[in-house]
Amino acid sequence: MKAQSTSILRLILMMGSFLLMYPLNALALMDAQSTFDVKGTIGQEQLTVFWFTVGVSAFLLLTVGGVFFYALFRFRAKPGQDFAVPEQTHGSAKVEIALIIASCLLLLVIAVPNAKALFVMDKPPEDKPAMKVIAIGHQWWWEFQYPDLGITTANELHIPTNTAVKVDIKAVDVIHSFWVPRLAGKMDAVPGQINQMWLDAKEPGKYNGQCTEFCGDSHAQMRFLVFAHDKADFDKWTKSEKADAAKPDTVAQVNGEKVFMQGCNSCHAIKGTNAMGIIGPNLTHFGSRTSLGAVMYENNTDNLKNWIKFPQQMKPGNLMKLEQANIVLSDRDLADLVAYLQNLK
């Protein structure tokens, strides 16, 4: 009897833990990439589907588990009774048919919100203002182009709030995957193919994005940020980004530009200069970005110096290899180059 009671207690604890798993996970995941703290239409739709499915699953679990536990207690061996094998049966066709019908009905119930979510994800609402962005995955950073605005940036996507942002997703090397958990679902970026999705942000703020397809050594560091602005702030950002890069106005910055044009320009572009490289990120307004290395480091003087001097240590496997470009920087050149880049606002 003691062993039987212990087994029943274990079963109860297992089922209790299972039921607590979802709400506890929800609390634990309230971080920068939480899908439980959504601010976008698609993200909200997916969260609704998730909780609806959890509710149906919990109902099924409690129903089946309730019958199971009732049988355990109702037909358990009682003290003083001789153990005897009860009459054995081989099931009931009526019960089995009823269970199959009930299972099909539950699947249909779950399918309804899923189908609704698919239609929402397929096309943005026509009553919302729209904007187009091209997101291009590179190992291991993201390029963002605004074809209607003539803007190209990297790793930091700026969008206006309450606007349907149609995203064409591409890749130049291997398969990546574009995902902003708090705003929308994910979509693969496949070389030679254009995939499409849309997203919006209902509130101004900063939202973390992440590549979710393993794509090489620094896959986990292929992050990006989405900044959602109200219309006035987005118009201000757009005006600034459309302009040419700031001209150097100190001796250090002038020398830094010369250093940049002796090698860095073969991989990077800066609008308004002769730098037109396409291998690395466009650096036209690099100084106004909050991070570098695809959101690995804060964009400050020390991190930028280390990034330029030790790119492979800062982000293993990236394509920035100074020795291959025969670039040798003195401490003075490095400081001037950093001053030039930080002035690009």
XYZ file of C-alpha atoms in Angstrom:
345
model
C 0.000 0.000 0.000
C 2.838 2.392 0.835
C 4.446 1.832 -2.568
C 1.083 2.373 -4.268
C 0.501 5.651 -2.417
C 3.984 6.831 -3.301
C 3.395 6.148 -6.999
C 0.101 8.041 -6.958
C 1.769 10.966 -5.200
C 4.485 11.048 -7.867
C 1.872 11.115 -10.608
C 0.073 14.000 -8.919
C 3.341 15.942 -8.591
C 4.218 15.306 -12.258
C 0.864 16.571 -13.475
C 1.023 19.576 -11.169
C 4.485 20.446 -12.482
C 3.238 20.147 -16.051
C 0.339 22.495 -15.394
C 2.645 25.041 -13.739
C 5.205 24.872 -16.538
C 3.530 27.331 -18.912
C 2.821 30.190 -16.504
C 6.283 29.815 -14.915
C 7.918 29.895 -18.346
C 5.908 32.973 -19.176
C 7.281 34.768 -16.132
C 10.843 33.600 -16.824
C 10.736 34.794 -20.431
C 9.680 38.369 -19.759
C 12.956 39.613 -21.226
C 14.048 41.566 -24.287
C 13.130 38.728 -26.649
C 10.012 37.508 -24.895
C 7.115 36.362 -27.027
C 4.876 36.960 -24.010
C 5.362 40.735 -24.044
C 4.340 41.495 -27.608
C 3.840 44.924 -29.178
C 3.007 43.958 -32.762
C -0.139 42.731 -34.524
C 1.348 39.411 -35.649
C 3.074 38.814 -32.331
C -0.241 39.343 -30.534
C -2.020 37.017 -32.932
C 0.558 34.272 -32.353
C 0.397 34.736 -28.584
C -3.393 34.397 -28.709
C -3.060 31.141 -30.644
C -0.503 29.882 -28.128
C -2.664 30.540 -25.049
C -5.768 29.161 -26.780
C -3.889 25.955 -27.603
C -2.580 25.734 -24.043
C -6.132 26.133 -22.738
C -7.502 23.347 -24.947
C -4.556 21.101 -24.043
C -5.074 21.773 -20.332
C -8.764 20.939 -20.662
C -7.848 17.653 -22.352
C -5.206 16.891 -19.741
C -7.543 17.559 -16.834
C -10.359 15.555 -18.385
C -8.275 12.483 -19.172
C -6.233 12.869 -15.989
C -9.411 13.218 -13.928
C -10.790 9.948 -15.235
C -7.420 8.317 -14.720
C -7.146 9.421 -11.090
C -10.757 8.532 -10.407
C -10.026 4.991 -11.577
C -6.887 4.835 -9.429
C -8.762 5.759 -6.260
C -12.062 4.065 -7.032
C -10.583 0.669 -7.789
C -7.504 0.683 -5.551
C -6.879 -2.268 -3.239
C -8.293 -1.516 0.195
C -6.813 -2.606 3.546
C -8.124 -5.970 4.629
C -9.299 -6.989 1.195
C -7.822 -9.896 -0.573
C -6.208 -8.997 -3.845
C -8.198 -10.273 -6.771
C -7.938 -9.577 -10.482
C -11.159 -7.795 -11.553
C -13.168 -8.837 -14.561
C -11.185 -8.026 -17.711
C -12.666 -6.397 -20.800
C -11.306 -5.566 -24.270
C -12.536 -2.031 -24.649
C -15.715 -0.481 -25.915
C -16.376 0.404 -29.532
C -18.768 3.175 -28.480
C -16.213 4.761 -26.152
C -13.445 4.528 -28.745
C -15.603 6.126 -31.448
C -16.654 8.856 -29.039
C -13.010 9.576 -28.162
C -12.033 9.771 -31.843
C -14.882 12.210 -32.558
C -13.976 14.284 -29.499
C -10.308 14.416 -30.578
C -11.275 15.554 -34.090
C -13.537 18.253 -32.668
C -10.737 19.525 -30.421
C -8.368 19.666 -33.402
C -10.965 21.655 -35.331
C -11.354 24.027 -32.390
C -7.578 24.607 -32.354
C -7.463 24.965 -36.147
C -9.835 27.962 -36.197
C -7.561 30.528 -34.475
C -4.534 29.088 -36.316
C -6.229 29.646 -39.682
C -7.209 33.174 -38.658
C -3.591 33.904 -37.674
C -2.328 32.636 -41.045
C -4.596 35.091 -42.877
C -3.417 37.947 -40.635
C 0.227 37.069 -41.278
C -0.274 36.734 -45.025
C -1.232 40.329 -45.814
C -1.024 43.572 -43.829
C -4.282 45.458 -43.203
C -5.086 47.833 -46.055
C -6.154 50.630 -43.727
C -2.652 51.012 -42.304
C 0.100 53.131 -43.843
C 2.765 50.926 -45.398
C 6.508 51.025 -45.890
C 8.929 48.647 -47.616
C 12.231 47.409 -46.237
C 14.698 44.892 -47.634
C 16.496 42.819 -44.995
C 19.628 41.042 -46.201
C 21.388 38.452 -44.082
C 25.190 38.307 -44.146
C 27.553 36.244 -42.014
C 26.960 37.632 -39.335
C 25.117 40.904 -39.618
C 21.974 42.370 -41.166
C 21.776 44.954 -43.931
C 18.593 47.034 -44.133
C 17.655 48.911 -47.307
C 14.771 51.361 -47.652
C 14.237 51.391 -51.461
C 11.617 54.164 -51.362
C 13.759 56.386 -49.167
C 17.231 55.737 -50.597
C 18.619 54.697 -47.211
C 20.900 51.784 -46.343
C 21.931 50.921 -42.820
C 23.091 47.923 -40.808
C 21.966 46.008 -37.737
C 19.600 48.757 -36.588
C 16.203 48.896 -38.309
C 14.179 52.073 -37.755
C 10.424 52.020 -38.406
C 7.458 54.293 -37.711
C 4.850 53.042 -35.234
C 1.460 51.790 -36.407
C 2.795 51.254 -39.916
C 2.748 47.976 -41.834
C 6.387 47.354 -42.689
C 6.621 44.949 -45.613
C 9.948 43.132 -45.398
C 11.616 41.423 -48.367
C 14.103 38.986 -46.877
C 17.237 37.826 -48.693
C 20.628 36.293 -47.937
C 23.987 36.651 -49.697
C 25.840 33.594 -48.404
C 24.011 30.931 -46.358
C 20.515 30.523 -44.932
C 19.647 32.903 -42.108
C 16.332 33.615 -40.395
C 14.812 37.002 -39.545
C 12.940 37.236 -36.241
C 11.769 40.043 -33.970
C 10.063 38.061 -31.177
C 8.037 40.913 -29.652
C 6.700 42.107 -33.003
C 6.213 39.227 -35.437
C 7.041 35.707 -36.477
C 10.206 34.537 -38.178
C 11.054 34.078 -41.838
C 14.051 32.356 -43.452
C 16.506 34.335 -45.560
C 17.569 32.064 -48.422
C 20.293 32.868 -51.014
C 18.792 33.427 -54.465
C 15.264 33.747 -53.111
C 13.072 36.561 -51.777
C 10.788 35.709 -48.876
C 8.266 38.192 -47.570
C 6.615 39.018 -44.275
C 5.282 42.101 -42.560
C 5.457 43.534 -39.077
C 4.377 46.561 -37.137
C 5.015 48.133 -33.748
C 2.104 49.519 -31.764
C 4.337 51.455 -29.370
C 7.596 53.375 -29.730
C 10.527 51.471 -28.295
C 13.538 49.272 -28.903
C 12.907 45.650 -29.909
C 15.563 42.943 -30.151
C 15.927 40.794 -33.250
C 17.923 37.621 -33.819
C 18.958 35.253 -36.579
C 17.338 31.919 -35.705
C 18.888 29.683 -38.339
C 22.339 28.281 -37.487
C 24.618 29.965 -40.012
C 28.182 29.520 -38.790
C 30.650 30.363 -36.033
C 29.049 33.595 -34.842
C 25.422 32.719 -35.534
C 24.455 33.465 -31.931
C 25.939 36.964 -32.315
C 23.922 37.816 -35.436
C 21.557 40.178 -33.696
C 19.838 43.403 -34.644
C 17.656 46.090 -33.116
C 14.356 47.535 -34.274
C 13.707 51.106 -33.186
C 10.056 52.111 -33.473
C 9.477 55.875 -33.562
C 6.421 58.063 -33.642
C 5.984 59.825 -36.984
C 7.810 63.023 -36.043
C 10.884 61.182 -34.751
C 10.918 58.814 -37.730
C 10.753 61.741 -40.172
C 13.668 63.340 -38.313
C 15.677 60.094 -38.516
C 14.851 59.736 -42.220
C 16.020 63.268 -42.986
C 19.298 62.632 -41.186
C 19.916 59.278 -42.903
C 19.244 60.661 -46.375
C 22.020 63.211 -45.976
C 25.624 62.522 -46.929
C 28.014 61.534 -44.201
C 29.361 64.324 -42.013
C 32.579 65.889 -43.270
C 35.626 65.592 -41.037
C 36.219 68.871 -39.181
C 39.275 68.176 -37.034
C 42.838 67.263 -37.920
C 42.365 63.808 -36.410
C 39.177 63.200 -38.388
C 40.802 64.364 -41.642
C 43.682 61.940 -41.109
C 41.194 59.248 -40.102
C 39.383 59.672 -43.419
C 42.684 59.263 -45.284
C 43.391 56.073 -43.357
C 39.897 54.788 -44.141
C 40.311 55.426 -47.865
C 43.557 53.414 -47.938
C 41.855 50.057 -47.419
C 38.628 50.129 -45.422
C 36.792 51.653 -48.398
C 37.211 48.439 -50.386
C 34.662 46.731 -48.117
C 32.561 49.569 -46.689
C 30.496 52.342 -48.266
C 30.096 55.888 -46.953
C 27.627 58.112 -48.780
C 29.175 61.340 -50.066
C 32.681 59.842 -50.338
C 34.512 57.535 -52.724
C 33.993 54.586 -50.386
C 31.604 52.201 -52.152
C 32.439 48.732 -50.817
C 29.597 46.272 -50.460
C 31.179 43.432 -48.489
C 30.855 45.025 -45.053
C 28.163 47.212 -43.464
C 27.403 50.647 -44.900
C 29.008 53.122 -42.476
C 27.440 56.381 -43.685
C 25.948 57.267 -40.297
C 27.879 54.805 -38.186
C 28.466 57.334 -35.411
C 24.745 57.566 -34.688
C 24.362 53.813 -34.149
C 24.107 52.519 -30.612
C 26.040 49.304 -31.120
C 28.661 47.588 -33.251
C 29.416 43.994 -34.221
C 25.668 43.281 -34.783
C 24.654 44.443 -31.296
C 27.521 42.651 -29.542
C 29.119 45.803 -28.122
C 28.159 49.330 -27.193
C 29.364 51.783 -29.813
C 32.002 53.650 -27.823
C 35.647 54.593 -28.327
C 37.262 51.632 -26.537
C 35.067 49.000 -28.173
C 35.556 50.541 -31.607
C 39.347 50.582 -31.190
C 39.332 46.947 -30.124
C 36.987 46.009 -32.970
C 39.285 47.556 -35.581
C 42.481 46.194 -34.036
C 41.267 42.715 -33.050
C 38.216 41.930 -35.208
C 38.649 38.153 -35.025
C 38.939 38.163 -31.244
C 35.912 40.438 -30.942
C 33.788 38.301 -33.275
C 35.371 35.021 -34.412
C 34.985 34.142 -38.066
C 33.851 37.521 -39.404
C 35.195 38.679 -42.775
C 37.166 41.647 -41.410
C 40.808 40.517 -41.603
C 43.258 43.415 -41.684
C 46.270 41.269 -42.612
C 44.581 40.087 -45.805
C 44.028 43.706 -46.869
C 47.619 44.615 -45.909
C 46.315 47.205 -43.457
C 48.783 48.121 -40.718
C 47.666 50.796 -38.282
C 49.823 52.780 -35.895
C 48.291 53.848 -32.601
C 47.883 57.358 -34.025
C 46.191 56.109 -37.183
C 43.874 53.923 -35.116
C 42.855 56.822 -32.869
C 42.265 59.085 -35.888
C 40.268 56.403 -37.700
C 38.057 55.982 -34.640
C 37.588 59.774 -34.437
C 36.540 59.838 -38.107
C 34.056 56.985 -37.762
C 32.498 58.399 -34.603
C 31.932 61.690 -36.424
C 29.782 59.949 -39.073
C 26.419 61.029 -37.737
